[in-house]
């Protein structure tokens, strides 16, 4: 009876079994396209086939309005792998380096402030967004956090999703090009040992840290729980001399695969109007962000606060998971890169609601 309950419009909803099979079919389509994309990139020896292959295939299919669906909790679970990878890189040696990072970390509040001063007017004056949507579209925080905060403040969640999805897509696409062309980085760094070569007890500890950190983080309301929770627990295990390596190669590749799928699937259902206005605005904004990030990268490297590759990845305002992947494959100092991204995201998450409230009050006082 509950699967055939009549709604207020007098129509009958689809049976649960039909909805489930339809969901499975769309996910099967997504999986098939992602596998094909990975195979094409692999066959053509293109860079990062497990990231860019599924991302490209899913993006093209999404824009062609193919029936697709993300992988839900499976994709979230894949991000825990990167949390474990970051946590495993947190060793006593990293704490020795923290004072050296202090100068470049101190630049991050100015980086965020400059982004706000440029980004909010950019979205309001150039693209005609309302003040609240413009503010949360400009902020380079976590994608989900900016959508949630923005929606609660009255911003357009669909617009925020497309803006931040476009930001991550373009930065992830262009960052490898910048790394190879301008910084002579090779994206061939070994991403991890095969699972068969790692101690079984360390693999078990990694799995435990990933699951407990993820679910425990969600339970206490930790932002970015799927990455930060596993990272914190794995860091404790690393500092306690229980873990001595990052997750196996197969796990890192799986994380790349599902992250690539997730980026492409975000554009399912996008309309031509949204492409012309919202996605185009996101694309143009990435150019602005790239200029600002390049300027801060130049400052960091010129003053000797960091190496070029690490500085670029630290200030590139992409997603934390995506930047983790690029740091791993480029052989960058993972601790340096992630410390800067965590600082940026924490500052944005803490400060964004306060700053948005002040900007809205100021804007209303002028009306």
mmCIF file of C-alpha atoms in Angstrom:
data_model
loop_
_atom_site.group_PDB
_atom_site.id
_atom_site.type_symbol
_atom_site.label_atom_id
_atom_site.label_comp_id
_atom_site.label_asym_id
_atom_site.label_seq_id
_atom_site.Cartn_x
_atom_site.Cartn_y
_atom_site.Cartn_z
ATOM 1 C CA UNK A 1 0.000 0.000 0.000
ATOM 2 C CA UNK A 2 2.794 2.461 0.909
ATOM 3 C CA UNK A 3 4.328 2.120 -2.548
ATOM 4 C CA UNK A 4 1.045 3.125 -4.206
ATOM 5 C CA UNK A 5 -0.050 6.019 -1.943
ATOM 6 C CA UNK A 6 -1.852 8.789 -3.838
ATOM 7 C CA UNK A 7 -0.271 12.242 -3.583
ATOM 8 C CA UNK A 8 -2.015 15.616 -3.298
ATOM 9 C CA UNK A 9 -2.200 16.060 -7.063
ATOM 10 C CA UNK A 10 -4.201 12.862 -7.426
ATOM 11 C CA UNK A 11 -1.406 10.963 -9.165
ATOM 12 C CA UNK A 12 0.244 7.790 -7.982
ATOM 13 C CA UNK A 13 3.969 7.761 -7.241
ATOM 14 C CA UNK A 14 6.195 5.225 -8.896
ATOM 15 C CA UNK A 15 6.605 1.962 -6.981
ATOM 16 C CA UNK A 16 9.707 1.787 -4.784
ATOM 17 C CA UNK A 17 10.970 -1.197 -6.772
ATOM 18 C CA UNK A 18 10.781 0.813 -10.000
ATOM 19 C CA UNK A 19 12.575 3.780 -8.432
ATOM 20 C CA UNK A 20 15.325 1.487 -7.134
ATOM 21 C CA UNK A 21 15.820 -0.238 -10.478
ATOM 22 C CA UNK A 22 15.847 3.143 -12.231
ATOM 23 C CA UNK A 23 18.489 4.424 -9.798
ATOM 24 C CA UNK A 24 20.601 1.308 -10.314
ATOM 25 C CA UNK A 25 20.271 1.676 -14.084
ATOM 26 C CA UNK A 26 21.439 5.312 -14.013
ATOM 27 C CA UNK A 27 24.376 4.381 -11.805
ATOM 28 C CA UNK A 28 25.208 1.512 -14.143
ATOM 29 C CA UNK A 29 25.257 3.991 -17.037
ATOM 30 C CA UNK A 30 27.562 6.272 -15.032
ATOM 31 C CA UNK A 31 29.871 3.392 -14.155
ATOM 32 C CA UNK A 32 30.006 2.156 -17.741
ATOM 33 C CA UNK A 33 30.793 5.604 -19.126
ATOM 34 C CA UNK A 34 33.449 6.166 -16.457
ATOM 35 C CA UNK A 35 35.139 2.852 -17.225
ATOM 36 C CA UNK A 36 35.139 3.652 -20.955
ATOM 37 C CA UNK A 37 36.582 7.100 -20.293
ATOM 38 C CA UNK A 38 39.315 5.628 -18.110
ATOM 39 C CA UNK A 39 40.127 3.057 -20.810
ATOM 40 C CA UNK A 40 40.364 5.719 -23.519
ATOM 41 C CA UNK A 41 42.682 7.920 -21.449
ATOM 42 C CA UNK A 42 44.776 4.865 -20.533
ATOM 43 C CA UNK A 43 45.052 3.699 -24.161
ATOM 44 C CA UNK A 44 46.060 7.166 -25.348
ATOM 45 C CA UNK A 45 48.602 7.544 -22.493
ATOM 46 C CA UNK A 46 46.885 10.726 -21.336
ATOM 47 C CA UNK A 47 47.693 12.050 -17.831
ATOM 48 C CA UNK A 48 45.814 10.807 -14.781
ATOM 49 C CA UNK A 49 43.497 8.398 -16.636
ATOM 50 C CA UNK A 50 41.694 7.316 -13.447
ATOM 51 C CA UNK A 51 40.791 10.931 -12.646
ATOM 52 C CA UNK A 52 40.393 12.663 -15.999
ATOM 53 C CA UNK A 53 38.978 9.650 -17.869
ATOM 54 C CA UNK A 54 35.809 9.273 -15.780
ATOM 55 C CA UNK A 55 35.553 13.039 -15.263
ATOM 56 C CA UNK A 56 35.603 13.752 -19.007
ATOM 57 C CA UNK A 57 33.252 10.922 -19.952
ATOM 58 C CA UNK A 58 30.723 11.800 -17.246
ATOM 59 C CA UNK A 59 30.899 15.515 -18.039
ATOM 60 C CA UNK A 60 30.253 14.975 -21.750
ATOM 61 C CA UNK A 61 27.415 12.570 -20.997
ATOM 62 C CA UNK A 62 25.918 14.957 -18.423
ATOM 63 C CA UNK A 63 25.894 17.833 -20.917
ATOM 64 C CA UNK A 64 24.265 15.464 -23.425
ATOM 65 C CA UNK A 65 21.533 14.773 -20.824
ATOM 66 C CA UNK A 66 22.355 11.100 -20.451
ATOM 67 C CA UNK A 67 20.485 9.325 -17.617
ATOM 68 C CA UNK A 68 23.183 9.341 -14.931
ATOM 69 C CA UNK A 69 23.433 9.261 -11.164
ATOM 70 C CA UNK A 70 26.297 9.635 -8.708
ATOM 71 C CA UNK A 71 27.389 6.787 -6.458
ATOM 72 C CA UNK A 72 26.207 8.298 -3.187
ATOM 73 C CA UNK A 73 27.917 6.884 -0.114
ATOM 74 C CA UNK A 74 30.393 4.931 -2.241
ATOM 75 C CA UNK A 75 31.826 8.214 -3.530
ATOM 76 C CA UNK A 76 31.934 9.612 -0.011
ATOM 77 C CA UNK A 77 33.733 6.477 1.177
ATOM 78 C CA UNK A 78 36.298 6.927 -1.609
ATOM 79 C CA UNK A 79 37.214 10.319 -0.179
ATOM 80 C CA UNK A 80 38.151 8.670 3.122
ATOM 81 C CA UNK A 81 41.083 7.087 1.280
ATOM 82 C CA UNK A 82 42.546 10.529 0.669
ATOM 83 C CA UNK A 83 41.966 11.461 4.291
ATOM 84 C CA UNK A 84 44.013 8.431 5.293
ATOM 85 C CA UNK A 85 46.706 9.371 2.754
ATOM 86 C CA UNK A 86 46.998 12.872 4.213
ATOM 87 C CA UNK A 87 47.000 11.564 7.777
ATOM 88 C CA UNK A 88 49.775 9.116 6.969
ATOM 89 C CA UNK A 89 51.924 12.038 5.810
ATOM 90 C CA UNK A 90 51.603 13.749 9.191
ATOM 91 C CA UNK A 91 54.775 12.695 10.948
ATOM 92 C CA UNK A 92 56.961 14.298 13.634
ATOM 93 C CA UNK A 93 59.017 15.779 10.790
ATOM 94 C CA UNK A 94 55.979 17.802 9.674
ATOM 95 C CA UNK A 95 55.765 19.557 13.040
ATOM 96 C CA UNK A 96 59.406 20.522 12.684
ATOM 97 C CA UNK A 97 58.478 22.218 9.392
ATOM 98 C CA UNK A 98 55.418 24.077 10.731
ATOM 99 C CA UNK A 99 57.371 27.172 11.869
ATOM 100 C CA UNK A 100 58.787 27.444 8.345
ATOM 101 C CA UNK A 101 55.237 27.335 6.921
ATOM 102 C CA UNK A 102 53.981 30.036 9.281
ATOM 103 C CA UNK A 103 54.867 32.906 6.952
ATOM 104 C CA UNK A 104 53.007 31.492 3.944
ATOM 105 C CA UNK A 105 50.063 30.357 6.106
ATOM 106 C CA UNK A 106 49.821 33.937 7.429
ATOM 107 C CA UNK A 107 49.089 35.077 3.850
ATOM 108 C CA UNK A 108 45.915 32.984 3.612
ATOM 109 C CA UNK A 109 43.585 35.442 5.442
ATOM 110 C CA UNK A 110 44.704 38.171 3.034
ATOM 111 C CA UNK A 111 44.138 35.769 0.125
ATOM 112 C CA UNK A 112 40.562 35.105 1.284
ATOM 113 C CA UNK A 113 39.883 38.797 1.914
ATOM 114 C CA UNK A 114 41.098 39.752 -1.548
ATOM 115 C CA UNK A 115 38.953 37.016 -3.091
ATOM 116 C CA UNK A 116 35.893 38.409 -1.298
ATOM 117 C CA UNK A 117 36.649 41.997 -2.294
ATOM 118 C CA UNK A 118 37.008 40.996 -5.936
ATOM 119 C CA UNK A 119 34.567 38.094 -6.167
ATOM 120 C CA UNK A 120 31.417 39.529 -4.599
ATOM 121 C CA UNK A 121 31.283 42.634 -6.855
ATOM 122 C CA UNK A 122 32.231 40.402 -9.796
ATOM 123 C CA UNK A 123 29.154 38.221 -9.357
ATOM 124 C CA UNK A 124 26.856 41.117 -8.411
ATOM 125 C CA UNK A 125 27.834 43.779 -10.939
ATOM 126 C CA UNK A 126 28.974 41.667 -13.885
ATOM 127 C CA UNK A 127 26.614 38.689 -13.663
ATOM 128 C CA UNK A 128 23.674 40.173 -11.784
ATOM 129 C CA UNK A 129 23.495 37.719 -8.864
ATOM 130 C CA UNK A 130 21.811 38.777 -5.637
ATOM 131 C CA UNK A 131 24.142 39.755 -2.783
ATOM 132 C CA UNK A 132 23.819 36.526 -0.784
ATOM 133 C CA UNK A 133 24.345 34.251 -3.771
ATOM 134 C CA UNK A 134 27.246 36.419 -4.962
ATOM 135 C CA UNK A 135 28.972 36.159 -1.587
ATOM 136 C CA UNK A 136 28.724 32.382 -1.210
ATOM 137 C CA UNK A 137 29.591 31.864 -4.878
ATOM 138 C CA UNK A 138 32.778 33.883 -4.396
ATOM 139 C CA UNK A 139 33.972 32.143 -1.222
ATOM 140 C CA UNK A 140 36.557 29.390 -1.880
ATOM 141 C CA UNK A 141 35.367 27.040 0.852
ATOM 142 C CA UNK A 142 34.211 23.454 0.744
ATOM 143 C CA UNK A 143 31.573 22.942 -1.954
ATOM 144 C CA UNK A 144 28.980 21.323 0.305
ATOM 145 C CA UNK A 145 29.571 23.792 3.132
ATOM 146 C CA UNK A 146 29.105 26.816 0.876
ATOM 147 C CA UNK A 147 25.892 25.365 -0.563
ATOM 148 C CA UNK A 148 24.480 24.596 2.902
ATOM 149 C CA UNK A 149 25.452 27.956 4.432
ATOM 150 C CA UNK A 150 24.322 29.840 1.354
ATOM 151 C CA UNK A 151 20.958 28.069 1.185
ATOM 152 C CA UNK A 152 20.302 28.791 4.858
ATOM 153 C CA UNK A 153 21.100 32.458 4.226
ATOM 154 C CA UNK A 154 18.718 32.639 1.259
ATOM 155 C CA UNK A 155 21.087 32.107 -1.673
ATOM 156 C CA UNK A 156 20.180 30.031 -4.737
ATOM 157 C CA UNK A 157 21.490 26.484 -4.037
ATOM 158 C CA UNK A 158 21.406 25.396 -7.682
ATOM 159 C CA UNK A 159 23.498 28.410 -8.698
ATOM 160 C CA UNK A 160 25.988 27.776 -5.891
ATOM 161 C CA UNK A 161 26.287 24.110 -6.835
ATOM 162 C CA UNK A 162 27.051 24.928 -10.470
ATOM 163 C CA UNK A 163 29.442 27.784 -9.642
ATOM 164 C CA UNK A 164 31.524 25.722 -7.223
ATOM 165 C CA UNK A 165 31.264 22.618 -9.396
ATOM 166 C CA UNK A 166 32.621 24.653 -12.318
ATOM 167 C CA UNK A 167 35.393 26.065 -10.097
ATOM 168 C CA UNK A 168 36.566 22.593 -9.112
ATOM 169 C CA UNK A 169 36.210 21.225 -12.655
ATOM 170 C CA UNK A 170 38.241 23.978 -14.323
ATOM 171 C CA UNK A 171 40.950 24.125 -11.653
ATOM 172 C CA UNK A 172 41.387 20.347 -11.645
ATOM 173 C CA UNK A 173 41.572 20.401 -15.446
ATOM 174 C CA UNK A 174 44.040 23.288 -15.761
ATOM 175 C CA UNK A 175 46.223 22.674 -12.703
ATOM 176 C CA UNK A 176 48.125 19.724 -14.246
ATOM 177 C CA UNK A 177 48.809 21.873 -17.324
ATOM 178 C CA UNK A 178 50.210 24.676 -15.154
ATOM 179 C CA UNK A 179 52.276 22.208 -13.146
ATOM 180 C CA UNK A 180 53.888 20.646 -16.204
ATOM 181 C CA UNK A 181 54.300 23.759 -18.378
ATOM 182 C CA UNK A 182 55.258 26.441 -15.840
ATOM 183 C CA UNK A 183 56.794 24.417 -13.010
ATOM 184 C CA UNK A 184 58.301 21.446 -14.882
ATOM 185 C CA UNK A 185 56.494 19.031 -12.559
ATOM 186 C CA UNK A 186 56.149 15.419 -13.615
ATOM 187 C CA UNK A 187 52.796 13.864 -12.763
ATOM 188 C CA UNK A 188 54.343 10.407 -12.572
ATOM 189 C CA UNK A 189 55.222 10.204 -8.895
ATOM 190 C CA UNK A 190 54.414 6.723 -7.495
ATOM 191 C CA UNK A 191 51.083 7.104 -5.713
ATOM 192 C CA UNK A 192 51.594 4.153 -3.384
ATOM 193 C CA UNK A 193 52.784 0.603 -3.031
ATOM 194 C CA UNK A 194 50.617 -2.287 -4.259
ATOM 195 C CA UNK A 195 48.357 -3.681 -1.539
ATOM 196 C CA UNK A 196 50.206 -7.005 -1.619
ATOM 197 C CA UNK A 197 53.426 -5.293 -0.493
ATOM 198 C CA UNK A 198 51.949 -3.595 2.578
ATOM 199 C CA UNK A 199 51.732 -5.176 6.043
ATOM 200 C CA UNK A 200 48.290 -6.652 6.618
ATOM 201 C CA UNK A 201 47.941 -5.069 10.061
ATOM 202 C CA UNK A 202 48.656 -1.595 8.649
ATOM 203 C CA UNK A 203 46.018 -2.091 5.938
ATOM 204 C CA UNK A 204 43.548 -3.105 8.634
ATOM 205 C CA UNK A 205 44.380 -0.015 10.690
ATOM 206 C CA UNK A 206 43.877 2.198 7.626
ATOM 207 C CA UNK A 207 40.449 0.690 6.934
ATOM 208 C CA UNK A 208 39.486 1.130 10.583
ATOM 209 C CA UNK A 209 40.717 4.745 10.649
ATOM 210 C CA UNK A 210 38.844 5.505 7.422
ATOM 211 C CA UNK A 211 35.504 4.145 8.620
ATOM 212 C CA UNK A 212 35.621 5.251 12.257
ATOM 213 C CA UNK A 213 36.999 8.672 11.351
ATOM 214 C CA UNK A 214 34.328 9.209 8.697
ATOM 215 C CA UNK A 215 31.306 8.075 10.707
ATOM 216 C CA UNK A 216 32.619 9.475 13.971
ATOM 217 C CA UNK A 217 33.256 12.820 12.304
ATOM 218 C CA UNK A 218 29.723 12.888 10.905
ATOM 219 C CA UNK A 219 28.309 12.047 14.324
ATOM 220 C CA UNK A 220 29.967 15.045 15.991
ATOM 221 C CA UNK A 221 29.204 17.383 13.073
ATOM 222 C CA UNK A 222 32.779 17.719 11.811
ATOM 223 C CA UNK A 223 32.898 19.604 8.512
ATOM 224 C CA UNK A 224 34.408 17.563 5.684
ATOM 225 C CA UNK A 225 34.051 14.487 7.902
ATOM 226 C CA UNK A 226 34.853 12.008 5.125
ATOM 227 C CA UNK A 227 38.355 13.478 4.774
ATOM 228 C CA UNK A 228 39.127 15.183 8.076
ATOM 229 C CA UNK A 229 37.905 12.371 10.324
ATOM 230 C CA UNK A 230 40.105 9.684 8.715
ATOM 231 C CA UNK A 231 42.951 12.195 8.478
ATOM 232 C CA UNK A 232 42.881 12.914 12.217
ATOM 233 C CA UNK A 233 42.764 9.251 13.248
ATOM 234 C CA UNK A 234 45.446 8.219 10.754
ATOM 235 C CA UNK A 235 47.658 11.102 11.864
ATOM 236 C CA UNK A 236 47.397 9.808 15.418
ATOM 237 C CA UNK A 237 48.369 6.329 14.237
ATOM 238 C CA UNK A 238 51.244 7.754 12.191
ATOM 239 C CA UNK A 239 52.554 9.832 15.083
ATOM 240 C CA UNK A 240 52.175 6.773 17.317
ATOM 241 C CA UNK A 241 54.424 4.773 14.959
ATOM 242 C CA UNK A 242 51.634 2.343 13.985
ATOM 243 C CA UNK A 243 51.375 3.359 10.306
ATOM 244 C CA UNK A 244 54.371 4.059 8.088
ATOM 245 C CA UNK A 245 52.933 4.331 4.580
ATOM 246 C CA UNK A 246 50.007 5.822 2.690
ATOM 247 C CA UNK A 247 47.101 3.681 1.391
ATOM 248 C CA UNK A 248 47.885 1.179 -1.375
ATOM 249 C CA UNK A 249 48.061 2.155 -5.019
ATOM 250 C CA UNK A 250 44.757 0.449 -5.841
ATOM 251 C CA UNK A 251 42.912 2.471 -3.200
ATOM 252 C CA UNK A 252 44.319 5.809 -4.428
ATOM 253 C CA UNK A 253 43.296 4.944 -7.996
ATOM 254 C CA UNK A 254 39.795 4.047 -6.813
ATOM 255 C CA UNK A 255 39.559 7.409 -5.022
ATOM 256 C CA UNK A 256 40.602 9.194 -8.223
ATOM 257 C CA UNK A 257 37.985 7.264 -10.199
ATOM 258 C CA UNK A 258 35.042 8.161 -7.972
ATOM 259 C CA UNK A 259 36.177 11.775 -7.548
ATOM 260 C CA UNK A 260 36.355 12.089 -11.344
ATOM 261 C CA UNK A 261 32.852 10.656 -11.677
ATOM 262 C CA UNK A 262 31.542 13.008 -9.009
ATOM 263 C CA UNK A 263 32.870 16.117 -10.745
ATOM 264 C CA UNK A 264 31.280 15.172 -14.063
ATOM 265 C CA UNK A 265 27.933 14.069 -12.612
ATOM 266 C CA UNK A 266 27.451 17.456 -10.902
ATOM 267 C CA UNK A 267 26.468 18.833 -14.311
ATOM 268 C CA UNK A 268 23.596 16.386 -14.887
ATOM 269 C CA UNK A 269 20.460 18.304 -15.835
ATOM 270 C CA UNK A 270 22.207 21.592 -16.592
ATOM 271 C CA UNK A 271 20.174 23.695 -19.025
ATOM 272 C CA UNK A 272 21.349 25.933 -21.842
ATOM 273 C CA UNK A 273 20.321 29.008 -19.843
ATOM 274 C CA UNK A 274 22.410 27.804 -16.891
ATOM 275 C CA UNK A 275 25.357 27.128 -19.191
ATOM 276 C CA UNK A 276 25.221 30.629 -20.630
ATOM 277 C CA UNK A 277 24.793 32.432 -17.317
ATOM 278 C CA UNK A 278 25.821 30.359 -14.297
ATOM 279 C CA UNK A 279 28.483 28.021 -15.700
ATOM 280 C CA UNK A 280 29.926 30.839 -17.796
ATOM 281 C CA UNK A 281 30.108 32.996 -14.663
ATOM 282 C CA UNK A 282 31.886 30.175 -12.843
ATOM 283 C CA UNK A 283 34.343 29.774 -15.703
ATOM 284 C CA UNK A 284 35.091 33.509 -15.805
ATOM 285 C CA UNK A 285 35.543 33.558 -12.050
ATOM 286 C CA UNK A 286 38.138 30.791 -12.242
ATOM 287 C CA UNK A 287 40.220 33.123 -14.418
ATOM 288 C CA UNK A 288 40.021 35.748 -11.651
ATOM 289 C CA UNK A 289 40.944 33.158 -9.007
ATOM 290 C CA UNK A 290 43.832 31.901 -11.141
ATOM 291 C CA UNK A 291 45.314 35.391 -11.363
ATOM 292 C CA UNK A 292 45.034 35.887 -7.600
ATOM 293 C CA UNK A 293 46.462 32.432 -6.860
ATOM 294 C CA UNK A 294 49.354 33.018 -9.283
ATOM 295 C CA UNK A 295 50.141 36.328 -7.572
ATOM 296 C CA UNK A 296 50.261 34.729 -4.117
ATOM 297 C CA UNK A 297 52.300 31.809 -5.476
ATOM 298 C CA UNK A 298 54.821 34.297 -6.838
ATOM 299 C CA UNK A 299 54.990 36.081 -3.477
ATOM 300 C CA UNK A 300 55.529 32.822 -1.566
ATOM 301 C CA UNK A 301 58.274 31.596 -3.894
ATOM 302 C CA UNK A 302 59.989 34.990 -4.260
ATOM 303 C CA UNK A 303 60.196 35.442 -0.495
ATOM 304 C CA UNK A 304 61.446 31.887 -0.088
ATOM 305 C CA UNK A 305 58.450 30.715 1.956
ATOM 306 C CA UNK A 306 57.930 27.614 -0.194
ATOM 307 C CA UNK A 307 58.831 25.756 -3.371
ATOM 308 C CA UNK A 308 56.963 26.620 -6.604
ATOM 309 C CA UNK A 309 54.961 23.380 -6.987
ATOM 310 C CA UNK A 310 53.926 23.286 -3.335
ATOM 311 C CA UNK A 311 53.066 27.005 -3.326
ATOM 312 C CA UNK A 312 50.946 26.677 -6.470
ATOM 313 C CA UNK A 313 48.989 23.714 -5.122
ATOM 314 C CA UNK A 314 48.627 25.351 -1.704
ATOM 315 C CA UNK A 315 46.966 28.473 -3.126
ATOM 316 C CA UNK A 316 45.053 26.890 -6.024
ATOM 317 C CA UNK A 317 41.455 27.179 -4.743
ATOM 318 C CA UNK A 318 40.282 23.744 -5.794
ATOM 319 C CA UNK A 319 38.631 21.064 -3.732
ATOM 320 C CA UNK A 320 40.665 19.549 -0.914
ATOM 321 C CA UNK A 321 40.293 16.011 -2.278
ATOM 322 C CA UNK A 322 41.280 17.029 -5.800
ATOM 323 C CA UNK A 323 44.309 19.002 -4.629
ATOM 324 C CA UNK A 324 45.357 16.018 -2.516
ATOM 325 C CA UNK A 325 45.377 13.827 -5.627
ATOM 326 C CA UNK A 326 47.469 16.356 -7.564
ATOM 327 C CA UNK A 327 49.897 16.745 -4.660
ATOM 328 C CA UNK A 328 50.376 12.972 -4.523
ATOM 329 C CA UNK A 329 50.965 12.481 -8.262
ATOM 330 C CA UNK A 330 53.263 15.510 -8.530
ATOM 331 C CA UNK A 331 55.370 14.420 -5.568
ATOM 332 C CA UNK A 332 54.677 17.675 -3.728
ATOM 333 C CA UNK A 333 54.993 18.015 0.026
ATOM 334 C CA UNK A 334 51.546 16.788 1.020
ATOM 335 C CA UNK A 335 51.799 18.254 4.509
ATOM 336 C CA UNK A 336 52.574 21.741 3.160
ATOM 337 C CA UNK A 337 49.734 21.676 0.615
ATOM 338 C CA UNK A 338 47.041 20.296 2.898
ATOM 339 C CA UNK A 339 47.966 22.520 5.858
ATOM 340 C CA UNK A 340 47.306 25.570 3.674
ATOM 341 C CA UNK A 341 44.030 24.183 2.293
ATOM 342 C CA UNK A 342 42.783 23.248 5.740
ATOM 343 C CA UNK A 343 43.595 26.757 6.989
ATOM 344 C CA UNK A 344 41.716 28.308 4.060
ATOM 345 C CA UNK A 345 38.657 26.095 4.468
ATOM 346 C CA UNK A 346 38.487 26.511 8.259
ATOM 347 C CA UNK A 347 38.754 30.304 7.969
ATOM 348 C CA UNK A 348 36.071 30.425 5.264
ATOM 349 C CA UNK A 349 33.685 28.125 7.133
ATOM 350 C CA UNK A 350 34.081 30.039 10.393
ATOM 351 C CA UNK A 351 34.119 33.506 8.883
ATOM 352 C CA UNK A 352 31.714 33.207 5.937
ATOM 353 C CA UNK A 353 28.411 33.362 7.867
ATOM 354 C CA UNK A 354 29.654 36.333 9.926
ATOM 355 C CA UNK A 355 30.985 38.209 6.893
ATOM 356 C CA UNK A 356 27.847 37.449 4.869
ATOM 357 C CA UNK A 357 25.647 38.888 7.621
ATOM 358 C CA UNK A 358 27.734 42.080 7.765
ATOM 359 C CA UNK A 359 27.694 42.481 3.978
ATOM 360 C CA UNK A 360 23.925 41.956 3.823
ATOM 361 C CA UNK A 361 23.331 44.559 6.563
ATOM 362 C CA UNK A 362 25.592 47.037 4.785
ATOM 363 C CA UNK A 363 23.877 46.351 1.456
ATOM 364 C CA UNK A 364 20.396 46.874 2.949
ATOM 365 C CA UNK A 365 21.462 50.095 4.642
ATOM 366 C CA UNK A 366 22.422 51.478 1.232
ATOM 367 C CA UNK A 367 19.112 50.514 -0.424
#
